[in-house]
Each structure stands twice: as structure tokens, then as C-alpha cells.
């Protein structure tokens, strides 16, 4: 399994930010881990021109049609992108996306030849109520389609309360959750579940990357804020390479 560090630019980035990617491509073009930047649809073609692996942040479940403002997985692939995120908590929360829709988006991504990063994560209230594992298992059961393989799919665990807040679970908590997720994946997918990458996401930065990447069953990270600047993202890539 090759480890993966994926950036998620969210609704950030214009032409002026493309030099950040050129800098990353120069420094990490031959990285020993997979490096992907998921960006806004408006930039994907030009992002792909940098030679880095690029992904969309979301896609529509249909391949084409009367869906004003939406972007299909085929359109994302047409830009040169090779990845797509589905089920990010900002889509689940802000756009009322449920597990069934996320599963259909994952299938759409595969049908377009994209590698799909499916996100799961509990809210702060669910965390405080001790419901984390129940919530995550239910999200995995319903938002990961049966056809998922390690080749086509990565799972990203992102506690909603850790996203953009500077808060992270303790190393022990991340370890315990990832171990439980691995058991659950293996029970359903067997050897594919053993090989499927499990990313941690939520306030990953250069200062905590080493500790997080040292944990068993953490196969990389999904990084928001710290992926926007090459100087912030580069040490995270280096930390993952050192752990691999
Ligand atoms: P963050 O975002 O790294 O800014 O916390 C992570 C994410 O939303 O994927």
C-alpha cells in the first residue's frame, strides 16, 4: 500500500495560487508517497498542468444532464484529475448529503475512472456522547458501495469537530478509531479491506504530522488549511515519507 497525503483546497484558490502547486511539484515530484491536491472545479485543468495528481472535491452522481451548476465525475476526469472526494462533512452538513447519495457519487467517480476518497466523521455532540464508533460504522456501511476495492477507494476519517478548529483527538483516540475502522473494513471487504488506505483528517499540520503518521492504520492524511501554501504542505509530505 502506498501512503497518501491529499490536500483539500475547499472554496479557495484562483490563478494567483497556482505557483504553490508548481513549488510542490518541484520539491515532491518524485515523492515516495502519493500526493494529491483536490481543488475547485474552476482550477482543475490548470492544476493538472503542474504534473501533480489532482482531484475534485465533490461530483454529481449522474454523468451528465440538466443539473445547473453541478459537475460530473466525467468532467473532473476530463480535466486530467484522477481523484475525487465524496462525503466531506461540509457537503454532508451544508448540502444535506446523506450516505446513499455519497455512495452513488462514489460509484459515479469509479465509473469515470477516478480514485474516490470517501469521508466519514462524527460531530462534537456524537463524540461527547461516546457514539463515535457507532456513527462511523453506520457511515461506512451506507456510504461505501460494495464494489469498493483498495485500488479504487480510500477512506478518510475526519472528526467534524477537528476540521479547521486546531483541535485533534489524542493519538490514543486516533489509534483506537483507526483500529476499529480497519476491523470493520476487513469484516466486509476481506483482503481489500486490509489494503484500503485509511486517512486521518482534521487540523493536520507540520507540528502534529509526525505523531499522527506514526500510528498504526493511519495511511496518510486529508489536509485542509495546511494544504493551501507549499511551505505548510511540504513538511507534511516529508513527514509521511519518513513514516512510510
Ligand atoms: P483542516 O481540514 O485540515 O483545515 O482541518 C480538513 C478537511 O476538511 O479535510
PDB file of N, CA and C in Angstrom, residues 47-118:
ATOM      1  N   UNK A  47      -4.467  23.087 -12.609  1.00  0.00           N
ATOM      2  CA  UNK A  47      -3.761  22.359 -11.553  1.00  0.00           C
ATOM      3  C   UNK A  47      -3.114  21.105 -12.127  1.00  0.00           C
ATOM      4  N   UNK A  48      -3.854  20.427 -13.004  1.00  0.00           N
ATOM      5  CA  UNK A  48      -3.329  19.184 -13.590  1.00  0.00           C
ATOM      6  C   UNK A  48      -2.103  19.459 -14.458  1.00  0.00           C
ATOM      7  N   UNK A  49      -2.037  20.652 -15.030  1.00  0.00           N
ATOM      8  CA  UNK A  49      -0.887  21.002 -15.874  1.00  0.00           C
ATOM      9  C   UNK A  49       0.423  21.052 -15.091  1.00  0.00           C
ATOM     10  N   UNK A  50       0.334  21.142 -13.757  1.00  0.00           N
ATOM     11  CA  UNK A  50       1.566  21.193 -12.951  1.00  0.00           C
ATOM     12  C   UNK A  50       2.261  19.835 -12.873  1.00  0.00           C
ATOM     13  N   UNK A  51       1.536  18.781 -13.257  1.00  0.00           N
ATOM     14  CA  UNK A  51       2.125  17.442 -13.167  1.00  0.00           C
ATOM     15  C   UNK A  51       1.820  16.735 -11.860  1.00  0.00           C
ATOM     16  N   UNK A  52       1.260  17.463 -10.884  1.00  0.00           N
ATOM     17  CA  UNK A  52       0.838  16.806  -9.638  1.00  0.00           C
ATOM     18  C   UNK A  52      -0.440  16.006  -9.893  1.00  0.00           C
ATOM     19  N   UNK A  53      -0.721  15.043  -9.012  1.00  0.00           N
ATOM     20  CA  UNK A  53      -2.014  14.368  -9.077  1.00  0.00           C
ATOM     21  C   UNK A  53      -3.061  15.306  -8.485  1.00  0.00           C
ATOM     22  N   UNK A  54      -4.199  15.388  -9.174  1.00  0.00           N
ATOM     23  CA  UNK A  54      -5.226  16.376  -8.842  1.00  0.00           C
ATOM     24  C   UNK A  54      -6.556  15.660  -8.639  1.00  0.00           C
ATOM     25  N   UNK A  55      -7.397  16.238  -7.793  1.00  0.00           N
ATOM     26  CA  UNK A  55      -8.721  15.657  -7.587  1.00  0.00           C
ATOM     27  C   UNK A  55      -9.795  16.719  -7.470  1.00  0.00           C
ATOM     28  N   UNK A  56     -11.036  16.306  -7.733  1.00  0.00           N
ATOM     29  CA  UNK A  56     -12.184  17.161  -7.465  1.00  0.00           C
ATOM     30  C   UNK A  56     -12.575  17.036  -5.998  1.00  0.00           C
ATOM     31  N   UNK A  57     -13.393  17.970  -5.543  1.00  0.00           N
ATOM     32  CA  UNK A  57     -13.805  17.988  -4.131  1.00  0.00           C
ATOM     33  C   UNK A  57     -15.180  17.361  -3.927  1.00  0.00           C
ATOM     34  N   UNK A  58     -15.860  17.095  -5.027  1.00  0.00           N
ATOM     35  CA  UNK A  58     -17.219  16.548  -4.992  1.00  0.00           C
ATOM     36  C   UNK A  58     -17.595  16.262  -6.436  1.00  0.00           C
ATOM     37  N   UNK A  59     -18.605  15.431  -6.656  1.00  0.00           N
ATOM     38  CA  UNK A  59     -19.135  15.259  -8.015  1.00  0.00           C
ATOM     39  C   UNK A  59     -20.614  14.956  -7.926  1.00  0.00           C
ATOM     40  N   UNK A  60     -21.302  15.115  -9.052  1.00  0.00           N
ATOM     41  CA  UNK A  60     -22.723  14.747  -9.131  1.00  0.00           C
ATOM     42  C   UNK A  60     -22.810  13.243  -9.399  1.00  0.00           C
ATOM     43  N   UNK A  61     -23.870  12.574  -8.914  1.00  0.00           N
ATOM     44  CA  UNK A  61     -23.976  11.129  -9.176  1.00  0.00           C
ATOM     45  C   UNK A  61     -24.275  10.781 -10.635  1.00  0.00           C
ATOM     46  N   UNK A  62     -24.815  11.731 -11.401  1.00  0.00           N
ATOM     47  CA  UNK A  62     -25.105  11.440 -12.810  1.00  0.00           C
ATOM     48  C   UNK A  62     -23.932  11.845 -13.690  1.00  0.00           C
ATOM     49  N   UNK A  63     -23.842  11.214 -14.865  1.00  0.00           N
ATOM     50  CA  UNK A  63     -22.704  11.517 -15.733  1.00  0.00           C
ATOM     51  C   UNK A  63     -22.924  12.783 -16.549  1.00  0.00           C
ATOM     52  N   UNK A  64     -24.186  13.174 -16.761  1.00  0.00           N
ATOM     53  CA  UNK A  64     -24.488  14.421 -17.476  1.00  0.00           C
ATOM     54  C   UNK A  64     -25.970  14.701 -17.291  1.00  0.00           C
ATOM     55  N   UNK A  65     -26.411  15.868 -17.694  1.00  0.00           N
ATOM     56  CA  UNK A  65     -27.843  16.140 -17.630  1.00  0.00           C
ATOM     57  C   UNK A  65     -28.167  17.543 -17.173  1.00  0.00           C
ATOM     58  N   UNK A  66     -29.446  17.770 -16.881  1.00  0.00           N
ATOM     59  CA  UNK A  66     -29.946  19.106 -16.529  1.00  0.00           C
ATOM     60  C   UNK A  66     -29.764  19.344 -15.032  1.00  0.00           C
ATOM     61  N   UNK A  67     -28.537  19.618 -14.646  1.00  0.00           N
ATOM     62  CA  UNK A  67     -28.199  19.849 -13.230  1.00  0.00           C
ATOM     63  C   UNK A  67     -27.355  21.120 -13.142  1.00  0.00           C
ATOM     64  N   UNK A  68     -28.032  22.245 -13.237  1.00  0.00           N
ATOM     65  CA  UNK A  68     -27.345  23.532 -13.315  1.00  0.00           C
ATOM     66  C   UNK A  68     -26.362  23.715 -12.163  1.00  0.00           C
ATOM     67  N   UNK A  69     -25.154  24.034 -12.527  1.00  0.00           N
ATOM     68  CA  UNK A  69     -24.137  24.344 -11.519  1.00  0.00           C
ATOM     69  C   UNK A  69     -23.380  23.139 -11.015  1.00  0.00           C
ATOM     70  N   UNK A  70     -23.832  21.924 -11.354  1.00  0.00           N
ATOM     71  CA  UNK A  70     -23.134  20.731 -10.864  1.00  0.00           C
ATOM     72  C   UNK A  70     -22.025  20.293 -11.826  1.00  0.00           C
ATOM     73  N   UNK A  71     -21.169  19.434 -11.307  1.00  0.00           N
ATOM     74  CA  UNK A  71     -20.004  18.941 -12.067  1.00  0.00           C
ATOM     75  C   UNK A  71     -20.031  17.414 -12.000  1.00  0.00           C
ATOM     76  N   UNK A  72     -19.931  16.753 -13.142  1.00  0.00           N
ATOM     77  CA  UNK A  72     -19.929  15.284 -13.119  1.00  0.00           C
ATOM     78  C   UNK A  72     -18.511  14.747 -12.931  1.00  0.00           C
ATOM     79  N   UNK A  73     -18.454  13.481 -12.535  1.00  0.00           N
ATOM     80  CA  UNK A  73     -17.146  12.834 -12.371  1.00  0.00           C
ATOM     81  C   UNK A  73     -16.412  12.775 -13.710  1.00  0.00           C
ATOM     82  N   UNK A  74     -17.165  12.569 -14.800  1.00  0.00           N
ATOM     83  CA  UNK A  74     -16.525  12.521 -16.127  1.00  0.00           C
ATOM     84  C   UNK A  74     -15.885  13.864 -16.459  1.00  0.00           C
ATOM     85  N   UNK A  75     -16.555  14.957 -16.061  1.00  0.00           N
ATOM     86  CA  UNK A  75     -15.979  16.296 -16.301  1.00  0.00           C
ATOM     87  C   UNK A  75     -14.696  16.478 -15.503  1.00  0.00           C
ATOM     88  N   UNK A  76     -14.707  15.975 -14.274  1.00  0.00           N
ATOM     89  CA  UNK A  76     -13.500  16.073 -13.438  1.00  0.00           C
ATOM     90  C   UNK A  76     -12.362  15.280 -14.086  1.00  0.00           C
ATOM     91  N   UNK A  77     -12.684  14.065 -14.531  1.00  0.00           N
ATOM     92  CA  UNK A  77     -11.652  13.245 -15.185  1.00  0.00           C
ATOM     93  C   UNK A  77     -11.134  13.927 -16.453  1.00  0.00           C
ATOM     94  N   UNK A  78     -12.030  14.618 -17.151  1.00  0.00           N
ATOM     95  CA  UNK A  78     -11.661  15.287 -18.406  1.00  0.00           C
ATOM     96  C   UNK A  78     -10.637  16.399 -18.188  1.00  0.00           C
ATOM     97  N   UNK A  79     -10.550  16.938 -16.975  1.00  0.00           N
ATOM     98  CA  UNK A  79      -9.561  17.992 -16.692  1.00  0.00           C
ATOM     99  C   UNK A  79      -8.154  17.430 -16.543  1.00  0.00           C
ATOM    100  N   UNK A  80      -8.071  16.098 -16.412  1.00  0.00           N
ATOM    101  CA  UNK A  80      -6.779  15.492 -16.104  1.00  0.00           C
ATOM    102  C   UNK A  80      -6.687  15.052 -14.656  1.00  0.00           C
ATOM    103  N   UNK A  81      -7.735  15.348 -13.870  1.00  0.00           N
ATOM    104  CA  UNK A  81      -7.761  14.915 -12.465  1.00  0.00           C
ATOM    105  C   UNK A  81      -7.956  13.405 -12.397  1.00  0.00           C
ATOM    106  N   UNK A  82      -7.474  12.802 -11.315  1.00  0.00           N
ATOM    107  CA  UNK A  82      -7.574  11.353 -11.173  1.00  0.00           C
ATOM    108  C   UNK A  82      -8.233  10.928  -9.855  1.00  0.00           C
ATOM    109  N   UNK A  83      -8.576  11.874  -9.024  1.00  0.00           N
ATOM    110  CA  UNK A  83      -9.201  11.602  -7.731  1.00  0.00           C
ATOM    111  C   UNK A  83     -10.464  12.435  -7.594  1.00  0.00           C
ATOM    112  N   UNK A  84     -11.348  11.999  -6.690  1.00  0.00           N
ATOM    113  CA  UNK A  84     -12.458  12.854  -6.260  1.00  0.00           C
ATOM    114  C   UNK A  84     -12.793  12.518  -4.803  1.00  0.00           C
ATOM    115  N   UNK A  85     -13.142  13.553  -4.047  1.00  0.00           N
ATOM    116  CA  UNK A  85     -13.616  13.375  -2.667  1.00  0.00           C
ATOM    117  C   UNK A  85     -15.136  13.245  -2.716  1.00  0.00           C
ATOM    118  N   UNK A  86     -15.699  12.333  -1.923  1.00  0.00           N
ATOM    119  CA  UNK A  86     -17.153  12.344  -1.718  1.00  0.00           C
ATOM    120  C   UNK A  86     -17.418  12.268  -0.218  1.00  0.00           C
ATOM    121  N   UNK A  87     -18.517  12.888   0.188  1.00  0.00           N
ATOM    122  CA  UNK A  87     -18.950  12.776   1.582  1.00  0.00           C
ATOM    123  C   UNK A  87     -18.184  13.632   2.564  1.00  0.00           C
ATOM    124  N   UNK A  88     -17.483  14.656   2.069  1.00  0.00           N
ATOM    125  CA  UNK A  88     -16.846  15.562   3.042  1.00  0.00           C
ATOM    126  C   UNK A  88     -17.925  16.130   3.961  1.00  0.00           C
ATOM    127  N   UNK A  89     -17.584  16.350   5.226  1.00  0.00           N
ATOM    128  CA  UNK A  89     -18.616  16.791   6.186  1.00  0.00           C
ATOM    129  C   UNK A  89     -19.218  18.130   5.799  1.00  0.00           C
ATOM    130  N   UNK A  90     -18.456  18.948   5.061  1.00  0.00           N
ATOM    131  CA  UNK A  90     -19.046  20.226   4.632  1.00  0.00           C
ATOM    132  C   UNK A  90     -20.112  19.999   3.568  1.00  0.00           C
ATOM    133  N   UNK A  91     -19.996  18.939   2.785  1.00  0.00           N
ATOM    134  CA  UNK A  91     -21.079  18.568   1.852  1.00  0.00           C
ATOM    135  C   UNK A  91     -22.226  17.912   2.622  1.00  0.00           C
ATOM    136  N   UNK A  92     -21.892  17.015   3.542  1.00  0.00           N
ATOM    137  CA  UNK A  92     -22.954  16.351   4.316  1.00  0.00           C
ATOM    138  C   UNK A  92     -23.785  17.391   5.066  1.00  0.00           C
ATOM    139  N   UNK A  93     -23.112  18.363   5.698  1.00  0.00           N
ATOM    140  CA  UNK A  93     -23.816  19.321   6.548  1.00  0.00           C
ATOM    141  C   UNK A  93     -24.438  20.453   5.735  1.00  0.00           C
ATOM    142  N   UNK A  94     -23.627  21.109   4.906  1.00  0.00           N
ATOM    143  CA  UNK A  94     -24.110  22.318   4.228  1.00  0.00           C
ATOM    144  C   UNK A  94     -25.059  22.000   3.077  1.00  0.00           C
ATOM    145  N   UNK A  95     -24.973  20.795   2.523  1.00  0.00           N
ATOM    146  CA  UNK A  95     -25.804  20.441   1.369  1.00  0.00           C
ATOM    147  C   UNK A  95     -26.692  19.239   1.663  1.00  0.00           C
ATOM    148  N   UNK A  96     -26.825  18.919   2.940  1.00  0.00           N
ATOM    149  CA  UNK A  96     -27.720  17.826   3.352  1.00  0.00           C
ATOM    150  C   UNK A  96     -27.478  16.533   2.601  1.00  0.00           C
ATOM    151  N   UNK A  97     -26.220  16.204   2.352  1.00  0.00           N
ATOM    152  CA  UNK A  97     -25.942  14.959   1.627  1.00  0.00           C
ATOM    153  C   UNK A  97     -25.999  13.777   2.587  1.00  0.00           C
ATOM    154  N   UNK A  98     -26.732  12.744   2.196  1.00  0.00           N
ATOM    155  CA  UNK A  98     -26.816  11.557   3.054  1.00  0.00           C
ATOM    156  C   UNK A  98     -25.931  10.432   2.496  1.00  0.00           C
ATOM    157  N   UNK A  99     -25.824   9.362   3.274  1.00  0.00           N
ATOM    158  CA  UNK A  99     -24.923   8.276   2.906  1.00  0.00           C
ATOM    159  C   UNK A  99     -25.263   7.665   1.548  1.00  0.00           C
ATOM    160  N   UNK A 100     -26.568   7.556   1.246  1.00  0.00           N
ATOM    161  CA  UNK A 100     -26.953   6.929  -0.025  1.00  0.00           C
ATOM    162  C   UNK A 100     -26.472   7.781  -1.200  1.00  0.00           C
ATOM    163  N   UNK A 101     -26.606   9.097  -1.072  1.00  0.00           N
ATOM    164  CA  UNK A 101     -26.138   9.979  -2.146  1.00  0.00           C
ATOM    165  C   UNK A 101     -24.618   9.881  -2.283  1.00  0.00           C
ATOM    166  N   UNK A 102     -23.939   9.853  -1.143  1.00  0.00           N
ATOM    167  CA  UNK A 102     -22.471   9.779  -1.160  1.00  0.00           C
ATOM    168  C   UNK A 102     -22.025   8.478  -1.832  1.00  0.00           C
ATOM    169  N   UNK A 103     -22.723   7.381  -1.535  1.00  0.00           N
ATOM    170  CA  UNK A 103     -22.402   6.102  -2.185  1.00  0.00           C
ATOM    171  C   UNK A 103     -22.596   6.205  -3.690  1.00  0.00           C
ATOM    172  N   UNK A 104     -23.657   6.878  -4.122  1.00  0.00           N
ATOM    173  CA  UNK A 104     -23.890   6.968  -5.569  1.00  0.00           C
ATOM    174  C   UNK A 104     -22.846   7.869  -6.222  1.00  0.00           C
ATOM    175  N   UNK A 105     -22.370   8.863  -5.500  1.00  0.00           N
ATOM    176  CA  UNK A 105     -21.290   9.702  -6.031  1.00  0.00           C
ATOM    177  C   UNK A 105     -19.983   8.902  -6.137  1.00  0.00           C
ATOM    178  N   UNK A 106     -19.749   8.040  -5.159  1.00  0.00           N
ATOM    179  CA  UNK A 106     -18.544   7.204  -5.218  1.00  0.00           C
ATOM    180  C   UNK A 106     -18.587   6.319  -6.464  1.00  0.00           C
ATOM    181  N   UNK A 107     -19.732   5.715  -6.705  1.00  0.00           N
ATOM    182  CA  UNK A 107     -19.880   4.867  -7.901  1.00  0.00           C
ATOM    183  C   UNK A 107     -19.662   5.686  -9.166  1.00  0.00           C
ATOM    184  N   UNK A 108     -20.195   6.903  -9.173  1.00  0.00           N
ATOM    185  CA  UNK A 108     -20.007   7.781 -10.341  1.00  0.00           C
ATOM    186  C   UNK A 108     -18.519   8.073 -10.540  1.00  0.00           C
ATOM    187  N   UNK A 109     -17.813   8.301  -9.447  1.00  0.00           N
ATOM    188  CA  UNK A 109     -16.367   8.560  -9.547  1.00  0.00           C
ATOM    189  C   UNK A 109     -15.645   7.367 -10.161  1.00  0.00           C
ATOM    190  N   UNK A 110     -15.955   6.165  -9.675  1.00  0.00           N
ATOM    191  CA  UNK A 110     -15.303   4.957 -10.230  1.00  0.00           C
ATOM    192  C   UNK A 110     -15.623   4.804 -11.713  1.00  0.00           C
ATOM    193  N   UNK A 111     -16.900   5.056 -12.054  1.00  0.00           N
ATOM    194  CA  UNK A 111     -17.308   4.885 -13.455  1.00  0.00           C
ATOM    195  C   UNK A 111     -16.552   5.827 -14.387  1.00  0.00           C
ATOM    196  N   UNK A 112     -16.092   6.953 -13.827  1.00  0.00           N
ATOM    197  CA  UNK A 112     -15.315   7.902 -14.636  1.00  0.00           C
ATOM    198  C   UNK A 112     -13.819   7.611 -14.539  1.00  0.00           C
ATOM    199  N   UNK A 113     -13.470   6.531 -13.837  1.00  0.00           N
ATOM    200  CA  UNK A 113     -12.057   6.154 -13.733  1.00  0.00           C
ATOM    201  C   UNK A 113     -11.302   6.872 -12.627  1.00  0.00           C
ATOM    202  N   UNK A 114     -12.031   7.534 -11.727  1.00  0.00           N
ATOM    203  CA  UNK A 114     -11.378   8.275 -10.643  1.00  0.00           C
ATOM    204  C   UNK A 114     -11.196   7.399  -9.415  1.00  0.00           C
ATOM    205  N   UNK A 115     -10.140   7.671  -8.650  1.00  0.00           N
ATOM    206  CA  UNK A 115      -9.972   7.093  -7.317  1.00  0.00           C
ATOM    207  C   UNK A 115     -10.790   7.951  -6.357  1.00  0.00           C
ATOM    208  N   UNK A 116     -11.599   7.300  -5.532  1.00  0.00           N
ATOM    209  CA  UNK A 116     -12.550   8.037  -4.689  1.00  0.00           C
ATOM    210  C   UNK A 116     -12.091   8.028  -3.230  1.00  0.00           C
ATOM    211  N   UNK A 117     -12.069   9.220  -2.626  1.00  0.00           N
ATOM    212  CA  UNK A 117     -11.800   9.368  -1.191  1.00  0.00           C
ATOM    213  C   UNK A 117     -13.146   9.600  -0.510  1.00  0.00           C
ATOM    214  N   UNK A 118     -13.615   8.598   0.239  1.00  0.00           N
ATOM    215  CA  UNK A 118     -14.921   8.702   0.910  1.00  0.00           C
ATOM    216  C   UNK A 118     -14.685   9.146   2.355  1.00  0.00           C
TER     217      UNK A 118
END
